[in-house]
C-alpha atoms as one frame of an Amber mdcrd trajectory, in Angstrom:
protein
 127.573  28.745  34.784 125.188  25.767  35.456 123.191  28.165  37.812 121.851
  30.563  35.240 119.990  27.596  33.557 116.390  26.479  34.797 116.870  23.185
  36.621 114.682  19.773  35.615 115.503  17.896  38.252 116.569  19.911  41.771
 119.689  19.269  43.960 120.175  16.191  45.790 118.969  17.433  49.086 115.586
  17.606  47.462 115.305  14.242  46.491 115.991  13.142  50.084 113.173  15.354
  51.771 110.835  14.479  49.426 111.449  10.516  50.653 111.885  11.381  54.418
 108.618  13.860  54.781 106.653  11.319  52.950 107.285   8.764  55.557 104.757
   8.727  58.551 106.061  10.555  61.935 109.760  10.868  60.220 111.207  13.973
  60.616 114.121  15.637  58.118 117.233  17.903  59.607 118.830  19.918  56.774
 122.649  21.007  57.505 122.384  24.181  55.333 122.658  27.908  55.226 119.417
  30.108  55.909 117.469  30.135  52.965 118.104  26.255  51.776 114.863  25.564
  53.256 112.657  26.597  50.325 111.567  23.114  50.464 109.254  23.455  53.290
 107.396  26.337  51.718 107.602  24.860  48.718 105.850  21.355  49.920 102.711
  23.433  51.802 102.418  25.584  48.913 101.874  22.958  45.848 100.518  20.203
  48.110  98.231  22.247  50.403  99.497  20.475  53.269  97.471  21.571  56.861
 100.207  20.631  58.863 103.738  21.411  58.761 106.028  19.924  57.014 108.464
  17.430  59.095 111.582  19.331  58.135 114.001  21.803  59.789 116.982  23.148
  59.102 120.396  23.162  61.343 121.656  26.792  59.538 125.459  26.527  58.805
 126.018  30.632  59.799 129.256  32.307  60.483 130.097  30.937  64.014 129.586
  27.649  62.577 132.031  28.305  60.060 134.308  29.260  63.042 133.903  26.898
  65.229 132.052  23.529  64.148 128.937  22.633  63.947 129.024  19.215  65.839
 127.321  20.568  68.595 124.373  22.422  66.845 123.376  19.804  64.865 123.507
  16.824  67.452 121.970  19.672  69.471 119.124  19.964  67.148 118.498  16.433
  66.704 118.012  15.486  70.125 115.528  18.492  70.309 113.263  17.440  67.778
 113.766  13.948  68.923 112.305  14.862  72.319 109.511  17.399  71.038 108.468
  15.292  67.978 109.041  11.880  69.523 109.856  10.899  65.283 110.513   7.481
  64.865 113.196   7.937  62.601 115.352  11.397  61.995 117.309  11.552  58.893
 119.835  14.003  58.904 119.988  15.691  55.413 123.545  17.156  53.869 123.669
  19.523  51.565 125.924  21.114  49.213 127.283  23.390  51.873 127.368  20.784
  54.658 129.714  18.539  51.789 131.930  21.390  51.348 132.872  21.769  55.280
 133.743  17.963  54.788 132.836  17.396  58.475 131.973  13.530  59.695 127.941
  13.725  59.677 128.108   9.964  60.288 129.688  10.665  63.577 127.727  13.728
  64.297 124.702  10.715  63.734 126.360   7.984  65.758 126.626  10.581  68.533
 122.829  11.846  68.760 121.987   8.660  68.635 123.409   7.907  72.166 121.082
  10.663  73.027 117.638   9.573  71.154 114.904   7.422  71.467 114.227   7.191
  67.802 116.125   5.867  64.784 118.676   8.915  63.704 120.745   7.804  60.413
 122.320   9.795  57.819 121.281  10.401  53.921 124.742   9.345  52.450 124.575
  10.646  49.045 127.239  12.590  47.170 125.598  15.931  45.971 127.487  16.684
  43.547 127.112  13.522  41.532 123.425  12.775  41.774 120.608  15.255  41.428
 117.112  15.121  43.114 115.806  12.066  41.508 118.838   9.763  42.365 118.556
  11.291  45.629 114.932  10.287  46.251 115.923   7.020  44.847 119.181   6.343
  47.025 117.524   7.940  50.239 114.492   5.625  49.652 116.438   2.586  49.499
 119.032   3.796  52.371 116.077   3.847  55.000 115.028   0.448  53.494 118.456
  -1.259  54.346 118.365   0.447  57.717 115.172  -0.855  59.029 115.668  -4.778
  57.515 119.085  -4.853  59.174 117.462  -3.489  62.108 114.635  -6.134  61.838
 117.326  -8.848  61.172 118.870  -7.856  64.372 116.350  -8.659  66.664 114.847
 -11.539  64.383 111.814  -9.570  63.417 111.581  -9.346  59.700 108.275 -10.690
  58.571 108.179 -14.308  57.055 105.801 -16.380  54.566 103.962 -14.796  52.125
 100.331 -12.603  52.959  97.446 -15.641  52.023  96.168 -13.898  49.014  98.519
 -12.377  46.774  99.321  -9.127  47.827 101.803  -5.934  46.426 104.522  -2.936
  47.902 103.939  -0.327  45.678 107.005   1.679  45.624 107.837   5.316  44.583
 104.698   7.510  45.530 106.039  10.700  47.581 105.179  13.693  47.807 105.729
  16.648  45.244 105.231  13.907  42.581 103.645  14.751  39.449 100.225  13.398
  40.143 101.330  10.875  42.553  98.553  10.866  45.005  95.606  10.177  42.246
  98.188   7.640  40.293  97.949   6.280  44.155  94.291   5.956  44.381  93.841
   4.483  40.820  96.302   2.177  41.462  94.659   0.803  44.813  91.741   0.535
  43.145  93.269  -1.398  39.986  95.039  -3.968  42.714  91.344  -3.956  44.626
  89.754  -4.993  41.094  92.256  -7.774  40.384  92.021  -9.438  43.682  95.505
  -8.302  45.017  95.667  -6.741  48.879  98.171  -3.926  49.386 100.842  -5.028
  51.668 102.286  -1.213  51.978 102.182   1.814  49.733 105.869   3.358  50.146
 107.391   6.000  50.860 104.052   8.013  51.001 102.166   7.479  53.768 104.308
   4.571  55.441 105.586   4.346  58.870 109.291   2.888  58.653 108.252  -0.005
  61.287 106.392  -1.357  59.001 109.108  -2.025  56.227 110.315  -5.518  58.298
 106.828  -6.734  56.925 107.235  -5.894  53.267 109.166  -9.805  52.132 105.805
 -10.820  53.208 104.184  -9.304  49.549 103.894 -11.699  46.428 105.750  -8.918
  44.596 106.680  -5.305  44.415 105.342  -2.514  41.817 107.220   0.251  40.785
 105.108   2.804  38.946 108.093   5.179  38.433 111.138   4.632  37.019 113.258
   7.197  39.034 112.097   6.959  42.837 111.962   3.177  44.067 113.504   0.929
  41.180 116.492   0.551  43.822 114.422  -0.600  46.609 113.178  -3.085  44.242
 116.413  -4.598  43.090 117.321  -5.218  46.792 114.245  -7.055  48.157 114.771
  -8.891  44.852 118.667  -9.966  45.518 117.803  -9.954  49.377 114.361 -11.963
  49.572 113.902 -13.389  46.052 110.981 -11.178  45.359 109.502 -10.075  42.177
 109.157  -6.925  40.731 106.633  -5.523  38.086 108.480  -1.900  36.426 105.836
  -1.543  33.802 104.285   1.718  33.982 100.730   1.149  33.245  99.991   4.348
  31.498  97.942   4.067  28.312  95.868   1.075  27.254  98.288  -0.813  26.184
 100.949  -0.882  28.911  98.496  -1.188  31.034  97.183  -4.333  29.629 101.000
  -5.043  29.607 101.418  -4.487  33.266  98.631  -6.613  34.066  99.476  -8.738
  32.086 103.082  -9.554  33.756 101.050  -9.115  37.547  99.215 -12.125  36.089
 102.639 -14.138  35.652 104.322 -13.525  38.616 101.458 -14.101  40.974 100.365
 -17.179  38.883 103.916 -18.404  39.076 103.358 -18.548  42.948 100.385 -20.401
  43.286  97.504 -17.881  42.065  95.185 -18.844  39.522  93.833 -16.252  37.806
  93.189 -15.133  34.567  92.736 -11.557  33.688  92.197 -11.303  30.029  88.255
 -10.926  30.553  89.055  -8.055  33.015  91.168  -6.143  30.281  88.870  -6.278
  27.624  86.285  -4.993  29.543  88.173  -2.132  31.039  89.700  -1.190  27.394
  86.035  -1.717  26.095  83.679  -0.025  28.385  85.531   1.811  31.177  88.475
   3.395  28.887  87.180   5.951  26.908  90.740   5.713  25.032  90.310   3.080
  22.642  87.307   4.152  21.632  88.329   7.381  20.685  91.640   6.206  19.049
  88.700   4.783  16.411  86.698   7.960  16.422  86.555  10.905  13.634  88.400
  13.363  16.360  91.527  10.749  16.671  91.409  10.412  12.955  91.358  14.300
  12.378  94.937  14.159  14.156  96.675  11.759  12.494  99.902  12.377  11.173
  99.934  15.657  13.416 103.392  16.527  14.243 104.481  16.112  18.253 107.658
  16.641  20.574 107.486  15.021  24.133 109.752  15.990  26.657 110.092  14.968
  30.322 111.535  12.353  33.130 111.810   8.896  31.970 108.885   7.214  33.285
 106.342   9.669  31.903 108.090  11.106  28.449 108.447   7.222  27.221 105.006
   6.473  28.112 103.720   9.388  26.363 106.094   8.783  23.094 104.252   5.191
  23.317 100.425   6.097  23.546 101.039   9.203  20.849 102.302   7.049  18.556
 100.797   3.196  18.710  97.357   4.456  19.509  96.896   7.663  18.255  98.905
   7.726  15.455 101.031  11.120  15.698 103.524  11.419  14.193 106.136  12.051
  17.346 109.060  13.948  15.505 110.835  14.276  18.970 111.484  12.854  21.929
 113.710  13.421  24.816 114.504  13.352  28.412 116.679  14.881  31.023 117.457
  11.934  32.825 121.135  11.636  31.321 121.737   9.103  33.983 119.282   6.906
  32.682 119.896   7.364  28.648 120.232   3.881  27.432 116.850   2.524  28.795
 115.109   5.658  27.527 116.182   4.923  23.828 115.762   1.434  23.809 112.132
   2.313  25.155 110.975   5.298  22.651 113.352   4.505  18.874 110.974   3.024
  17.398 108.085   5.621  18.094 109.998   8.765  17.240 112.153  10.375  14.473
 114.784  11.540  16.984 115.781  11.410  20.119 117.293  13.949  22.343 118.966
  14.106  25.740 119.415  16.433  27.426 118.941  18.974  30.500 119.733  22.400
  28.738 116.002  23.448  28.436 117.513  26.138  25.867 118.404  23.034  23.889
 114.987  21.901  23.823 113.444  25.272  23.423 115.687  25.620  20.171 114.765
  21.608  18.843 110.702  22.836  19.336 111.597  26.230  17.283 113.222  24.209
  14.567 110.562  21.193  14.690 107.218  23.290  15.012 105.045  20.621  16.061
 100.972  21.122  16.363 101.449  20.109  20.157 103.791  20.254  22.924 103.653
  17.408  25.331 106.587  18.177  28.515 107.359  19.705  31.474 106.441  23.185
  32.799 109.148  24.822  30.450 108.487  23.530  27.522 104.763  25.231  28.116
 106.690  28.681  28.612 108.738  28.238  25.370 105.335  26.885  23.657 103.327
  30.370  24.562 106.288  32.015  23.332 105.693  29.959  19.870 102.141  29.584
  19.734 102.327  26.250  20.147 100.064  24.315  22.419 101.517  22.203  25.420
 100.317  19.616  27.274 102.256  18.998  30.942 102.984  15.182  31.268 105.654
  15.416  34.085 107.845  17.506  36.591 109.386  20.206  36.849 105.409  21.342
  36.817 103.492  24.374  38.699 100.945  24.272  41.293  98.037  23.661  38.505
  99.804  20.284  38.274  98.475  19.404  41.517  94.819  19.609  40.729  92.004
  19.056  43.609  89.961  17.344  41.326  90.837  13.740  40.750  93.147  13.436
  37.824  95.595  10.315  37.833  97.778   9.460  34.754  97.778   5.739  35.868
  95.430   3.031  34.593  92.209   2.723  32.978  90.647   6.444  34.604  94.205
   7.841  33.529  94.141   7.043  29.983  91.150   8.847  29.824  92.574  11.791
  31.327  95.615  11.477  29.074  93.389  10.996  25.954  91.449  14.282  27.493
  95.075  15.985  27.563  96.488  15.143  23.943  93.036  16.363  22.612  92.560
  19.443  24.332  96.148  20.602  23.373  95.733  19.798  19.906  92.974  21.556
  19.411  93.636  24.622  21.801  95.687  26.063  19.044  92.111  26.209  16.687
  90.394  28.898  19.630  92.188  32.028  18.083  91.487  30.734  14.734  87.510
  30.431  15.646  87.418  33.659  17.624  88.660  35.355  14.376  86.078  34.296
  12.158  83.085  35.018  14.808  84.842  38.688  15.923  85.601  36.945  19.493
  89.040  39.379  19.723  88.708  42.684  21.314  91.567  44.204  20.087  92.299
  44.906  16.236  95.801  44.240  16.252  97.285  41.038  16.624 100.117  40.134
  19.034 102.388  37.844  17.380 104.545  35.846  19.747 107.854  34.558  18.466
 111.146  33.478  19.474 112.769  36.637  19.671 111.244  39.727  21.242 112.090
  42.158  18.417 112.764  41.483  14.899 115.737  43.318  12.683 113.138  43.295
   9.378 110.628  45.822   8.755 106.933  44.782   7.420 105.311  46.934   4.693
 101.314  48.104   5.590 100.104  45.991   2.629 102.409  42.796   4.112 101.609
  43.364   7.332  97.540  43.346   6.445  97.848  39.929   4.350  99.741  38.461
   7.260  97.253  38.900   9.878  94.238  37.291   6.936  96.543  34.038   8.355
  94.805  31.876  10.856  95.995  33.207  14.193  97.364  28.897  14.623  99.756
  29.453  12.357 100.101  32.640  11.727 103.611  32.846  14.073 105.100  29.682
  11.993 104.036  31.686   8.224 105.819  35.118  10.134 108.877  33.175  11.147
 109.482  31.465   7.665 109.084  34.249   6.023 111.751  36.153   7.913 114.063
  33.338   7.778 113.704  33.551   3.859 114.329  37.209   3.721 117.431  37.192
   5.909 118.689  34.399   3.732 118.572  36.636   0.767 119.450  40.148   2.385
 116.198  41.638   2.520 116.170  44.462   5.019 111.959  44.966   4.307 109.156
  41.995   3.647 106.647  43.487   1.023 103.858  41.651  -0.350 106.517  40.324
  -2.989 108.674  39.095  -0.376 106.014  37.325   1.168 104.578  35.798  -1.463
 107.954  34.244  -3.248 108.527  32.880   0.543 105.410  30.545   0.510 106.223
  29.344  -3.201 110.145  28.481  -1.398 108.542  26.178   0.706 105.762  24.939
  -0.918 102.878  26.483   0.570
């Protein structure tokens, strides 16, 4: 049953509160039974909101189910319309509201009589898509609501912004480092010359969106949330879109790069080489340290990345073209998406997997045993249960993945936290290791940590004592091989013997 699994991505509904509560004064109704409205908590909790979060939930409870719930939800929307005064209310389905199969577009049209504000509905089918095409559909939805609106009353902005300017498209909240990948990337635009014409969905009001044809072009950070909204303005106003992520030195130089075409295509004049050798030079601390002894001391390491599209690609990329690991694995669980993820990462790794059983993955680490780990939130789990250091690089994360302190993954300051990232989780697995050899550890016996919680073979004193003379880094990897070879062969006990014909199997 698909519910006993850990999730990646979350259920559709998600994806379309994420995209509604990240607009300015737009408030979310959810159609859903009591206790679908984790979200909100959810939302305060990781992104320390102050104020509350612009969603509330219509509860489908047993006289709905026996009468209808027409009346309580156009009920509740014309509440929150009058208390919140929302210029927009987007009512949410769920999988519960699908089921009933009730006409949400004409519990919409209705309240709508009734409201000042915009009311629409998030049409997306929730049991095809999952949070990510949600966010992505929902985002684009709102989009095509408010030009048709603005095309209505012949108010959709005209002729380019004087100096070229950008939409960036995608940021929301709950986004794996979205708000510093915002700032960096403001910045980056400020340094190139290029005004912001709107940041979307975070932080926009939806009367502004008539005014986004005026932008030279559109950037999309992200691959999941906003690639749709840029394929429409394209096919709608002719306008350009830049999809590179700029994550690493060299897609970011990339990314500029192809900014510097499509504004100079328009009229600009600009030349930005000058500006990306200084950055890689001086202000990235990446390339630098891709040359230094550290870098050098981790070449050839072995490394599995795991994650959404965007960020797992990106991280395949800088692992292997500037650091020079040796990525074994890498994967995503964007199954929708599969083609563009291969034809991004082939060339970088020895294999790639997709795939959204995280038991899956947690078996391809246990088989691989990489020095590093570089996923989501569950690959960490299943790399404390190995021993194996992991680095998080993109959702689903925890709430130490939305750091205070300024920590983008986006341009030049980002590859110098991501350089910061692949180091420290290289090396983390050295601390037990050092603590060892300078009588650091309080305790005299040494927790092992392995796949399984207990093991059917039985470890003689004298085997036991030589195992734990093994640097505590790899001590879990000699323990598992060494099972694996007495199991092979029927051993019921490891002795000293055992051991030692186990390390000459493999070549130790």
């Amino acid at each position: 049953m698909k519910l006993a699994y850990w999730m990646y991505a979350g259920p559709a509904h998600i994806g379309t509160l994420r995209v509604a509560s990240s607009f300015k004064n737009v408030h979310a109704i959810m159609h859903a039974p009591l206790g679908d409205d984790y979200f909100n908590v959810m939302r305060s909790m990781l992104e320390r909101e102050r104020n509350y979060t612009p969603v509330t939930i219509s509860v489908v409870d047993r006289n709905v189910l026996a009468r209808g719930s027409q009346e309580k939800v156009i009920d509740n929307i014309v509440r929150k319309d009058q208390e919140e005064t929302p210029d927009l209310i987007v009512l949410t389905p769920t999988c519960t509201s699908s089921i009933l199969q009730e006409d949400l577009q004409n519990f919409v049209d209705r309240a709508q009589m009734e409201s000042k504000g915009d009311v629409m509905l998030a049409d997306v089918n929730h049991y095809r898509v999952n949070e990510l095409q949600a966010a992505d559909k929902t985002l684009l939805q709102i989009l095509q609501f408010y030009i048709a609106k603005g095309r209505k009353k012949g108010d959709i902005g005209e002729g380019k912004t004087e100096k070229p300017s950008v939409n960036i498209i995608g940021m929301t909240t709950l986004g794996f480092h979205n708000q510093h990948d915002c700032i960096e990337l403001k910045k980056l635009m400020a340094d190139l010359g290029i005004e912001i014409n709107a940041i979307l969905p975070e932080g926009a009001s939806v009367t502004e969106l008539k005014n986004l044809p005026r932008a030279w072009f559109n950037l999309v950070p992200y691959r999941e949330i906003g690639l749709m909204s840029a394929q429409y303005l394209a096919e709608e106003f002719g306008m350009p879109y830049v999809d590179i992520t700029p994550m690493g030195v060299v897609e970011t130089a990339r990314c500029i790069r192809k900014i510097q075409q499509v504004i100079n295509e328009q009229g600009a004049n600009v030349d930005y080489e000058e500006f990306i050798n200084h950055q890689t030079m001086f202000v990235s601390q990446a390339a630098w340290f891709s040359r230094s002894i550290d870098c050098q001391n981790l070449t050839g390491k072995k490394a599995v990345v795991f994650g959404d599209n965007t960020h797992a690609a990106a991280m395949t990329k800088v692992l292997a073209r500037e650091m020079g690991i040796h990525v074994v694995l890498a994967g995503t669980y964007c199954k929708y998406d599969a083609d563009w993820f291969r034809e991004q990462v082939s060339e970088y790794c020895d294999e790639v997997l997709i795939s959204e059983d995280n038991g899956e993955i947690g078996d391809a680490i246990a088989r691989i045993e990489p020095a590093a780990i570089f996923g989501t939130q569950m690959e960490r789990h299943v790399g404390k249960r190995l021993n194996i250091p992991c680095g998080v690089i993109a959702a689903p994360i925890h709430i130490q993945n939305f750091p205070i302190g300024y920590k983008p993954f986006l341009g030049y300051e980002g590859t110098n936290q991501v350089t910061d990232l692949v180091y420290n989780s290289f090396t983390l697995g050295m601390e037990d290791h050092l603590l060892e050899i300078f009588g650091g550890h309080d305790t005299k016996e040494v927790i092992q940590k392995t796949i399984s919680a207990d093991s059917d073979l039985n470890w003689t004193k004298e085997a036991q004592g030589e195992l734990n003379k093994v640097p505590g880094f790899v001590r879990g990897k000699v323990k598992r091989n060494t099972e694996k070879f007495a199991r092979e062969r029927g051993f019921s006990q490891i002795s000293l013997e055992v051991m030692y014909a186990a390390k000459e199997s493999v070549g130790a």
